[in-house]
XYZ file of C-alpha atoms in Angstrom:
653
model
C -22.105 -10.187 -24.711
C -18.685 -10.057 -26.288
C -15.831 -10.548 -23.753
C -14.804 -6.910 -24.049
C -18.314 -5.729 -23.195
C -18.331 -8.248 -20.200
C -15.094 -6.825 -18.920
C -16.416 -3.363 -18.967
C -19.657 -4.389 -17.314
C -17.942 -6.014 -14.420
C -15.332 -3.115 -13.949
C -17.996 -0.653 -13.949
C -19.722 -2.483 -11.006
C -16.392 -2.801 -9.157
C -16.023 1.044 -9.330
C -19.073 1.073 -6.974
C -17.282 -0.923 -4.317
C -17.518 0.844 -1.009
C -14.147 0.547 1.007
C -14.177 1.035 4.848
C -11.198 3.204 5.644
C -9.618 4.574 8.648
C -11.272 1.924 11.034
C -10.770 2.708 14.772
C -12.170 1.123 17.735
C -12.861 1.532 21.467
C -14.388 -0.553 24.206
C -17.361 1.268 26.043
C -19.945 0.080 28.601
C -22.444 -0.668 25.717
C -19.697 -2.645 23.978
C -17.255 -2.439 21.273
C -17.774 0.716 19.195
C -16.086 1.045 15.764
C -15.829 4.109 13.729
C -14.833 4.269 10.119
C -15.184 6.360 6.888
C -16.950 5.035 3.748
C -18.727 7.115 1.056
C -22.362 6.890 0.654
C -23.954 5.502 -2.430
C -24.496 9.126 -3.691
C -20.611 9.875 -3.176
C -21.172 11.903 -0.041
C -18.585 11.559 2.696
C -19.720 9.957 5.978
C -18.542 8.809 9.476
C -20.082 5.266 10.240
C -20.501 4.259 13.844
C -20.842 0.645 14.372
C -21.650 -1.243 17.516
C -21.427 -5.024 16.424
C -23.339 -6.357 19.365
C -25.663 -3.517 19.547
C -26.895 -2.821 15.878
C -29.615 -0.527 17.334
C -26.856 1.933 18.166
C -25.353 2.105 14.637
C -25.501 5.496 12.846
C -24.024 7.130 9.731
C -23.133 10.713 10.057
C -23.044 12.589 6.804
C -20.617 15.470 6.595
C -20.081 18.263 4.187
C -16.306 18.158 3.830
C -14.260 15.123 2.368
C -13.196 12.966 5.456
C -9.699 11.499 5.287
C -8.995 10.238 8.962
C -10.957 9.460 12.118
C -9.838 8.435 15.666
C -11.660 7.913 18.861
C -10.868 10.207 21.775
C -9.561 8.409 24.790
C -12.902 8.403 26.526
C -15.017 7.622 23.547
C -17.245 10.395 23.509
C -15.605 12.325 20.802
C -14.151 11.754 17.353
C -10.902 13.489 16.114
C -11.683 14.041 12.286
C -9.428 15.064 9.496
C -11.106 16.548 6.366
C -9.384 17.694 3.084
C -9.399 21.381 3.238
C -9.196 24.244 0.781
C -6.107 26.555 0.178
C -3.603 23.875 1.264
C -4.971 23.579 4.650
C -6.674 20.567 6.099
C -9.484 20.848 8.670
C -9.093 19.144 12.109
C -12.181 18.807 14.164
C -13.444 17.113 17.436
C -16.926 15.832 16.916
C -19.493 14.450 19.288
C -19.805 10.743 18.754
C -23.398 11.137 19.550
C -24.569 13.403 16.689
C -21.290 14.310 14.918
C -21.832 17.849 15.964
C -18.500 19.790 15.943
C -17.151 20.891 19.505
C -13.858 22.227 18.388
C -12.051 23.104 15.061
C -8.903 24.231 13.772
C -7.090 24.433 10.403
C -3.618 22.948 9.730
C -1.516 24.238 6.953
C -0.463 21.180 4.730
C -1.939 17.658 4.393
C -2.684 15.778 7.658
C -1.206 12.178 6.904
C -1.593 10.462 10.255
C -2.793 11.167 13.787
C -1.824 9.772 17.277
C -4.149 10.469 20.255
C -2.204 11.567 23.273
C -5.226 12.408 25.794
C -8.766 13.543 25.447
C -7.634 16.970 24.554
C -4.468 16.593 22.407
C -3.009 14.702 19.377
C 0.194 14.583 17.384
C -0.144 14.903 13.552
C 2.155 14.048 10.717
C 1.861 16.934 8.297
C 3.131 17.209 4.745
C 3.995 20.865 3.847
C 2.242 22.439 0.854
C 4.211 21.368 -2.261
C 5.296 17.947 -0.681
C 5.513 15.244 -3.303
C 2.503 13.001 -2.047
C 2.455 10.918 -5.088
C 5.837 9.290 -4.144
C 4.815 7.792 -0.827
C 1.046 7.708 -0.920
C 0.204 6.051 -4.376
C -3.058 6.945 -5.842
C -3.689 10.049 -3.855
C -4.261 13.274 -5.979
C -1.306 15.257 -6.670
C -1.724 18.577 -4.861
C -2.604 21.414 -7.275
C -1.202 24.711 -6.517
C -0.307 27.999 -8.305
C 0.932 28.257 -11.801
C 3.952 27.909 -12.543
C 5.017 25.290 -10.028
C 8.116 26.457 -8.217
C 10.586 24.123 -6.351
C 12.889 25.816 -3.987
C 12.985 25.424 -0.266
C 12.434 21.838 0.422
C 8.965 20.880 1.814
C 8.928 18.558 4.832
C 6.674 16.219 6.586
C 6.633 17.489 10.250
C 5.269 16.441 13.497
C 2.538 18.826 14.712
C 1.201 19.020 18.217
C -2.635 19.951 18.375
C -4.633 20.720 21.441
C -8.282 21.605 22.121
C -8.693 24.885 23.825
C -12.272 25.721 24.093
C -13.998 25.459 20.710
C -10.590 26.003 18.996
C -7.891 23.493 18.175
C -4.382 25.192 18.268
C -1.389 23.714 16.704
C 2.419 24.030 17.058
C 5.181 22.533 14.904
C 7.685 20.304 16.698
C 10.981 21.623 15.554
C 13.171 18.673 14.048
C 15.242 20.898 11.883
C 15.762 19.472 8.339
C 14.470 15.933 9.147
C 11.201 14.784 7.308
C 9.223 12.420 9.106
C 7.855 9.180 7.467
C 6.335 7.438 10.546
C 5.877 7.929 14.199
C 4.768 6.436 17.361
C 4.123 8.081 20.859
C 3.792 6.589 24.444
C 3.876 8.661 27.679
C 5.365 11.575 25.840
C 8.289 9.624 24.317
C 8.196 9.856 20.604
C 9.833 7.300 18.125
C 10.349 8.768 14.643
C 11.332 7.222 11.313
C 12.890 10.215 9.426
C 15.231 11.157 6.835
C 17.356 14.347 5.976
C 16.283 14.044 2.293
C 12.846 15.506 2.173
C 11.897 13.753 -1.089
C 10.377 10.208 -0.981
C 13.803 9.034 -2.189
C 14.979 9.715 1.430
C 12.581 7.124 2.688
C 15.085 4.542 1.308
C 18.000 5.626 3.659
C 15.896 5.895 6.953
C 17.015 6.827 10.455
C 15.126 5.749 13.563
C 15.482 8.167 16.630
C 13.616 8.887 19.818
C 12.907 12.089 21.646
C 11.032 13.317 24.792
C 7.846 15.443 24.199
C 8.276 18.322 26.958
C 4.984 20.104 27.567
C 6.131 22.035 30.708
C 6.750 25.179 28.822
C 3.086 25.569 28.151
C 0.300 23.395 26.822
C 0.581 25.056 23.384
C 4.167 25.441 23.089
C 5.637 21.767 23.602
C 9.171 21.130 22.340
C 11.169 17.857 21.608
C 14.205 17.263 23.895
C 16.875 14.715 24.193
C 16.733 13.647 20.557
C 18.947 10.510 20.157
C 19.473 8.259 17.045
C 18.817 4.609 17.527
C 19.489 3.012 14.087
C 20.298 4.014 10.465
C 20.098 1.990 7.303
C 21.168 2.471 3.610
C 19.934 -0.895 2.518
C 16.757 -1.527 4.333
C 13.544 0.607 5.131
C 11.739 1.016 8.274
C 7.980 1.050 9.110
C 5.527 1.073 12.044
C 7.824 2.030 15.013
C 6.324 0.819 18.207
C 7.328 1.912 21.767
C 7.208 -0.866 24.408
C 4.940 -0.065 27.445
C 7.873 -0.259 29.871
C 9.664 2.315 27.659
C 12.691 -0.041 27.500
C 12.811 -0.523 23.797
C 11.422 0.359 20.308
C 10.139 -2.113 17.833
C 10.318 -1.291 14.225
C 9.740 -3.350 10.984
C 12.670 -3.648 8.693
C 12.237 -4.766 5.088
C 12.350 -3.223 1.448
C 10.393 -0.380 -0.073
C 6.705 -1.220 0.786
C 7.925 -2.801 3.983
C 6.823 -6.180 4.860
C 9.679 -7.488 6.964
C 11.279 -8.598 10.141
C 10.726 -7.246 13.668
C 13.692 -5.257 14.874
C 14.083 -4.472 18.580
C 16.212 -1.798 19.796
C 16.956 -0.387 23.316
C 15.457 2.891 23.984
C 18.752 4.026 25.456
C 20.710 3.347 22.358
C 22.951 1.023 24.166
C 23.072 -2.546 23.014
C 22.674 -4.296 19.818
C 19.476 -4.430 17.652
C 17.877 -7.702 17.915
C 15.724 -9.455 15.149
C 12.882 -11.399 16.878
C 13.223 -14.907 15.521
C 10.418 -16.612 13.721
C 8.791 -13.512 12.311
C 9.040 -12.204 8.749
C 6.731 -10.333 6.229
C 5.155 -8.520 9.137
C 3.386 -5.283 8.245
C 2.101 -4.032 11.493
C 2.372 -4.716 15.226
C 1.038 -3.321 18.608
C 0.679 -3.997 22.364
C -2.412 -5.736 23.671
C -3.954 -4.641 27.155
C -2.414 -7.596 28.865
C 1.099 -6.803 27.668
C 1.638 -9.277 24.732
C 2.042 -8.140 21.257
C -0.180 -8.669 18.279
C 0.958 -8.775 14.595
C -0.219 -8.968 11.074
C 1.348 -9.541 7.814
C 1.847 -11.670 4.607
C 2.346 -15.387 4.189
C 2.813 -16.184 0.606
C -0.418 -15.070 -1.151
C -2.446 -15.149 2.221
C -2.321 -13.189 5.607
C -0.804 -14.040 8.887
C -2.172 -12.999 12.218
C -0.877 -13.648 15.675
C 0.458 -12.785 19.028
C 4.021 -12.812 20.526
C 5.205 -12.878 24.188
C 8.663 -11.842 25.367
C 9.585 -13.541 28.841
C 12.073 -12.162 31.237
C 14.889 -13.927 29.395
C 13.755 -12.306 26.136
C 12.682 -15.572 24.727
C 9.882 -14.973 22.114
C 6.774 -17.241 22.069
C 4.882 -16.843 18.846
C 1.235 -17.893 17.904
C -0.268 -17.400 14.537
C -2.705 -18.549 12.009
C -3.145 -17.830 8.295
C -6.250 -17.139 6.007
C -6.736 -16.968 2.303
C -7.602 -13.416 2.407
C -6.483 -9.712 2.198
C -6.556 -7.226 5.071
C -6.682 -3.565 4.254
C -5.491 -0.472 6.198
C -4.649 3.073 5.587
C -0.933 2.375 4.693
C -1.874 -0.453 2.448
C -0.846 -3.281 4.329
C -2.493 -5.794 6.750
C -3.246 -4.230 10.112
C -5.765 -4.912 12.923
C -7.775 -2.963 15.547
C -7.462 -5.057 18.736
C -9.832 -4.190 21.637
C -8.769 -6.918 24.114
C -6.157 -9.731 24.233
C -8.249 -12.273 22.268
C -9.995 -10.385 19.528
C -9.572 -7.671 16.974
C -11.555 -6.081 14.038
C -10.162 -5.719 10.423
C -11.063 -4.516 7.004
C -11.245 -7.906 5.109
C -11.872 -9.359 1.742
C -11.365 -12.817 0.335
C -12.134 -14.694 -2.966
C -15.822 -14.723 -3.106
C -16.421 -12.099 -0.446
C -16.181 -8.343 -1.236
C -14.392 -6.065 1.208
C -16.257 -5.815 4.688
C -15.315 -5.118 8.433
C -14.834 -8.513 10.312
C -14.334 -9.554 13.785
C -11.536 -12.168 14.259
C -9.632 -13.967 16.960
C -5.874 -13.155 17.568
C -5.270 -16.964 18.129
C -7.631 -19.084 15.954
C -8.640 -18.961 12.383
C -11.999 -17.829 11.338
C -13.804 -14.471 10.963
C -17.283 -13.102 11.615
C -18.627 -10.404 9.192
C -20.032 -7.323 10.955
C -20.780 -4.997 7.924
C -22.749 -5.586 4.682
C -21.630 -2.519 2.554
C -21.295 -4.413 -0.752
C -23.921 -7.057 -0.747
C -24.971 -5.961 -4.107
C -21.699 -7.474 -5.485
C -22.007 -10.809 -3.993
C -23.138 -12.356 -7.320
C -19.805 -11.877 -8.831
C -18.569 -14.247 -6.220
C -19.938 -16.988 -8.623
C -18.250 -15.579 -11.755
C -14.596 -16.468 -10.960
C -12.624 -19.319 -9.436
C -9.485 -18.203 -7.540
C -6.722 -20.866 -6.886
C -3.219 -20.925 -5.692
C -0.584 -22.176 -8.249
C 3.098 -23.001 -8.086
C 5.982 -24.045 -10.404
C 9.526 -23.875 -10.761
C 11.966 -21.388 -12.450
C 14.511 -22.655 -14.930
C 17.149 -22.479 -12.254
C 14.936 -24.495 -9.797
C 13.695 -21.613 -7.747
C 10.179 -22.343 -6.473
C 7.537 -19.607 -7.539
C 4.010 -19.340 -6.726
C 1.036 -17.009 -7.441
C -2.840 -16.864 -7.929
C -4.866 -17.929 -10.979
C -8.213 -16.537 -11.676
C -10.469 -18.194 -14.224
C -14.150 -18.048 -15.070
C -16.009 -20.521 -12.958
C -17.412 -22.593 -15.897
C -13.625 -23.271 -16.892
C -13.658 -26.166 -14.757
C -16.210 -28.010 -16.821
C -14.162 -27.589 -20.167
C -10.740 -28.703 -21.325
C -10.291 -25.993 -23.755
C -7.361 -23.592 -23.196
C -8.196 -20.083 -22.326
C -6.612 -16.703 -23.457
C -4.249 -15.742 -20.858
C -3.456 -12.330 -19.327
C -0.188 -12.319 -17.296
C -0.706 -9.438 -14.721
C 2.297 -8.394 -12.928
C 2.465 -6.455 -9.625
C 4.355 -3.236 -8.648
C 7.252 -2.939 -6.131
C 8.985 -5.233 -7.009
C 8.539 -5.928 -3.220
C 4.834 -6.068 -3.132
C 2.654 -8.928 -4.018
C -0.826 -10.322 -5.149
C -2.954 -11.525 -2.283
C -6.165 -13.582 -2.169
C -8.778 -11.128 -2.674
C -12.394 -10.699 -4.012
C -11.033 -8.307 -6.607
C -7.461 -7.426 -6.811
C -7.106 -3.771 -6.925
C -3.848 -3.030 -8.553
C -3.629 -2.258 -12.402
C -7.007 -0.604 -12.362
C -8.879 -3.619 -11.037
C -8.689 -5.395 -14.249
C -7.982 -8.922 -12.778
C -11.493 -10.104 -11.904
C -13.485 -8.491 -14.900
C -11.065 -10.224 -17.355
C -11.624 -13.569 -15.584
C -15.257 -13.041 -15.445
C -15.201 -12.451 -19.179
C -13.458 -15.959 -19.815
C -9.749 -15.200 -19.566
C -7.427 -17.024 -17.439
C -5.379 -14.351 -15.402
C -1.969 -15.356 -13.705
C -0.916 -13.209 -10.816
C 2.532 -14.393 -10.131
C 5.031 -13.849 -7.176
C 8.483 -13.760 -8.802
C 11.655 -13.232 -6.994
C 11.374 -9.640 -5.397
C 7.934 -10.198 -4.075
C 6.809 -9.905 -0.603
C 5.282 -12.931 1.305
C 8.269 -15.422 1.135
C 10.845 -13.747 3.394
C 13.682 -11.405 3.005
C 15.897 -13.712 0.918
C 12.982 -13.945 -1.706
C 12.430 -10.256 -1.545
C 16.181 -9.351 -1.906
C 16.938 -11.977 -4.593
C 16.037 -9.298 -7.318
C 18.496 -6.698 -6.195
C 20.866 -6.299 -9.114
C 18.916 -8.682 -11.321
C 15.718 -6.627 -12.110
C 14.232 -7.616 -15.439
C 16.171 -11.023 -15.588
C 15.496 -13.372 -12.594
C 12.041 -12.237 -12.194
C 11.302 -12.320 -15.857
C 12.435 -15.976 -16.063
C 9.966 -16.696 -13.016
C 6.941 -15.283 -14.562
C 7.766 -16.870 -18.055
C 8.075 -20.140 -16.238
C 4.469 -19.731 -14.755
C 3.270 -18.928 -18.488
C 4.796 -22.168 -19.562
C 3.389 -24.116 -16.650
C -0.241 -22.969 -17.587
C 0.303 -23.675 -21.296
C 1.670 -27.250 -20.539
C -1.386 -27.797 -18.174
C -3.769 -26.908 -21.114
C -4.959 -23.975 -19.201
C -3.583 -21.173 -21.349
C -3.807 -20.808 -25.120
C -0.100 -20.124 -26.260
C -1.561 -18.149 -29.271
C -3.834 -15.699 -27.170
C -1.674 -14.211 -24.465
C -1.102 -10.742 -23.165
C 0.996 -9.224 -20.445
C 0.073 -6.300 -18.418
C 1.196 -4.496 -15.227
C 1.439 -1.201 -13.269
C 4.591 0.644 -11.880
C 7.383 -2.049 -11.585
C 4.810 -4.323 -13.078
C 4.661 -2.078 -16.019
C 8.482 -2.094 -16.102
C 8.534 -5.926 -16.341
C 5.745 -5.988 -18.829
C 7.743 -3.651 -21.112
C 10.795 -6.015 -20.649
C 8.547 -9.117 -21.347
C 7.233 -7.431 -24.632
C 10.569 -6.358 -25.762
C 12.596 -9.422 -24.909
C 10.180 -12.373 -25.549
C 7.895 -13.171 -28.543
C 5.245 -14.916 -26.557
C 2.508 -12.106 -26.357
C 0.038 -10.800 -28.867
C -0.384 -7.601 -26.824
C 1.060 -5.720 -23.987
C -0.142 -2.941 -21.662
C 2.291 -0.887 -19.780
C 0.693 1.284 -17.029
C 2.876 3.996 -15.163
C 5.904 1.783 -16.031
C 9.774 2.482 -15.982
C 11.670 1.873 -19.189
C 14.810 4.107 -18.590
C 16.557 3.494 -15.361
C 19.194 6.218 -16.141
C 16.628 9.092 -16.465
C 14.543 7.529 -13.478
C 17.200 8.366 -11.035
C 17.058 12.224 -11.355
C 13.480 12.677 -12.371
C 11.484 10.147 -10.269
C 10.407 11.306 -6.588
C 11.927 8.025 -5.354
C 14.789 8.039 -7.672
C 18.307 8.031 -6.106
C 16.932 6.223 -3.105
C 14.970 3.324 -4.725
C 17.555 2.642 -7.457
C 20.484 2.749 -4.988
C 18.792 -0.187 -3.320
C 17.780 -2.061 -6.244
C 20.654 -1.310 -8.638
C 23.628 -1.369 -6.397
C 26.008 -1.546 -9.247
C 24.106 1.164 -11.286
C 26.195 4.342 -10.575
C 25.141 6.582 -13.409
C 28.275 8.720 -12.700
C 30.449 6.032 -14.168
C 30.414 4.247 -17.638
C 30.342 0.952 -16.032
C 27.349 2.084 -13.950
C 25.495 3.561 -16.845
C 25.939 0.214 -18.817
C 24.275 -1.589 -16.012
C 21.279 0.646 -15.983
C 21.107 0.453 -19.817
C 21.107 -3.398 -19.855
C 18.165 -3.290 -17.434
C 16.181 -0.589 -19.530
C 14.070 -2.089 -22.502
C 13.891 1.323 -24.112
C 17.533 0.980 -25.067
C 17.052 -2.562 -26.829
C 18.330 -2.409 -30.314
C 15.939 -5.078 -31.806
C 12.828 -5.503 -29.444
C 10.222 -7.971 -30.222
C 7.382 -6.571 -32.197
C 4.757 -6.721 -29.505
C 1.947 -4.181 -29.829
C 2.022 -2.127 -26.654
C -0.613 0.081 -25.074
C 1.026 2.727 -22.785
C -1.170 4.194 -20.115
C 0.221 7.011 -17.805
C -1.009 9.891 -15.448
C 0.314 13.119 -16.538
C 1.279 14.244 -13.045
C 2.801 11.005 -12.043
C 5.962 11.721 -9.984
C 6.901 8.195 -9.216
C 7.513 7.135 -12.795
C 7.310 10.546 -14.635
C 5.449 10.813 -17.956
C 8.753 11.061 -19.813
C 9.095 7.348 -19.187
C 5.921 6.561 -21.148
C 6.877 9.059 -23.865
C 10.153 7.409 -24.288
C 8.627 3.941 -24.634
C 5.864 5.103 -26.980
C 8.658 6.836 -29.181
C 10.868 4.136 -29.239
C 8.176 1.525 -30.299
C 7.056 3.960 -32.988
C 10.564 4.340 -34.332
C 10.923 0.580 -34.521
C 7.691 0.214 -36.444
C 5.935 -1.466 -33.552
C 2.266 -0.736 -32.998
C 1.797 1.438 -29.930
C -0.872 3.935 -28.360
C 0.079 6.387 -25.768
C -2.842 7.439 -23.488
C -2.183 10.213 -20.952
C -4.655 11.186 -18.248
C -4.688 14.836 -17.087
C -4.150 15.359 -13.412
C -3.689 11.698 -12.602
C -0.785 10.532 -10.451
C 0.767 7.154 -10.226
C -2.527 5.329 -10.075
C -5.874 6.250 -11.544
C -8.516 7.097 -8.987
C -10.962 9.206 -10.942
C -13.864 6.878 -11.955
C -14.200 8.335 -15.435
C -10.551 7.718 -16.010
C -10.625 4.429 -14.636
C -13.559 3.479 -16.950
C -12.027 4.892 -19.872
C -8.685 3.066 -19.269
C -10.636 -0.150 -18.881
C -12.327 0.319 -22.210
C -8.997 1.144 -23.941
C -7.326 -2.037 -22.630
C -10.174 -4.360 -23.540
C -10.201 -2.594 -27.117
C -6.459 -3.229 -27.240
C -6.732 -6.874 -26.311
C -9.542 -7.421 -28.608
C -7.891 -5.713 -31.596
C -4.819 -7.755 -31.278
C -6.641 -11.036 -30.862
C -6.356 -11.985 -27.220
C -10.108 -11.232 -26.487
C -13.044 -12.115 -28.927
């Protein structure tokens, strides 16, 4: 089998991975009960109910609609379930946990993106209005359809909606927040904490405000209002995620970081009086919450691994932190590590690691080690023997330490012959590659390429998550320069070690990784081929056409004010499409037609500029696709085109 055929074969099998999503848990007299969503082998949607210590109680409920979210009711007798609806209205149901029969139902105009259970009869929802730009903040989700022509006028919002069971109906009421659009939320004892912005576009997320309000239900069960709205904190340079209200209602905790937030824990007095406090000893946290005994749990990144732990605040506000790390990846609905704790000592998580496909595991909050409780992907276990995954590190030319992950075919340990190398760059830039069975970004190409005999380097240059805020912020104002030096030093490290063949190298990436791949292809002569997926090449146009433009580039290009000549010069200097004499690296450009993060015009500009310079380039555009490919047929086609491109230009054979 040729290398290209092997890549496509492994990729085809990975498309069959069954990913548990929307994991939720509750403790009952019969033991811990978990509910999650996972498609059946035939593609049908299903709710899985799992009792880890009583497998005789495990059931699978197939449902007709496409499920998106599931949460236990407070008593554990019912399941709040969100299904993707028609005519721009999602379906919210209460289902019996015994047989999944529907006991109450209601339709909610818009897309339900999150759900918080208030009591056994009511919930809060975060709902995106019809027309909301979902591709900006929910990468990979299908871009909503709608009437032709598409018209943008009154700004759509993300709102908080109150929903309550009344007999066999679920009635809803929008909580009026005026022009605020809501990015995240928490509720405790009818106090609501909200991360919001006045800019309805995903760009607004980059200048967030954290405020709290009181949920007043005294006017009637179906007509609640928010009162006493007060702002606690605002930022123009950081982003907020995962607000969490303390059990005594004295303070709100929120994560503060960049873009795809992996950051420090910020504590703010609920009254708004007093200074914000960063909890010491914590960084790259991605989620946290309160345990039954009053301590807090947290999860996050630590270099290329995950961190899990607890923290305790004593009466003097001293913080005691206990943590452990593991070479693995934890998945959640928001794409970052999160847990489902059911007591002070243990939790459940959606977990994968090198050699182990994604499954649900039980873990300790204080000691390393996990116990697998599902077996959804046993048919892929043989791929664990195909690839070796190792951590690697090197130094950039200015002495900055850099690390990453190296994937190689397992038999490569028995030979000294250098391998073809694919430098695979992650998006963000404040994001990362984590230790995983099959790294998902860039159309899941890492594992198939390595299984076919290629060395694949997944680097963490400056700007990446996992190494603290200084490392993440070091890229601000230096996009395409410092990070390019970091990744190219990694290439040199592998060449010098005899791992990579300098004559058979390619660079590839998606989103910001696509941008950095375009920079590497244009400004170095090291690569025989490049693949730019959903990349940025023109930062001037990006600001007005991207759903996140104006927010994102204000954070990462502080001197790039496109209203001034000097600012435009800065943006041009970071934009490979304006290079006068780019290196002649053959470049495949792959893009979704409905991408609103990096609009299609970016791909067309890159392809057109390469064609004008006489550089080989193919442009592949997928109809209906957003920022990432999620349609299996499109994913397979893109894999085939990438392998053909790498083969045609001598990287694969």
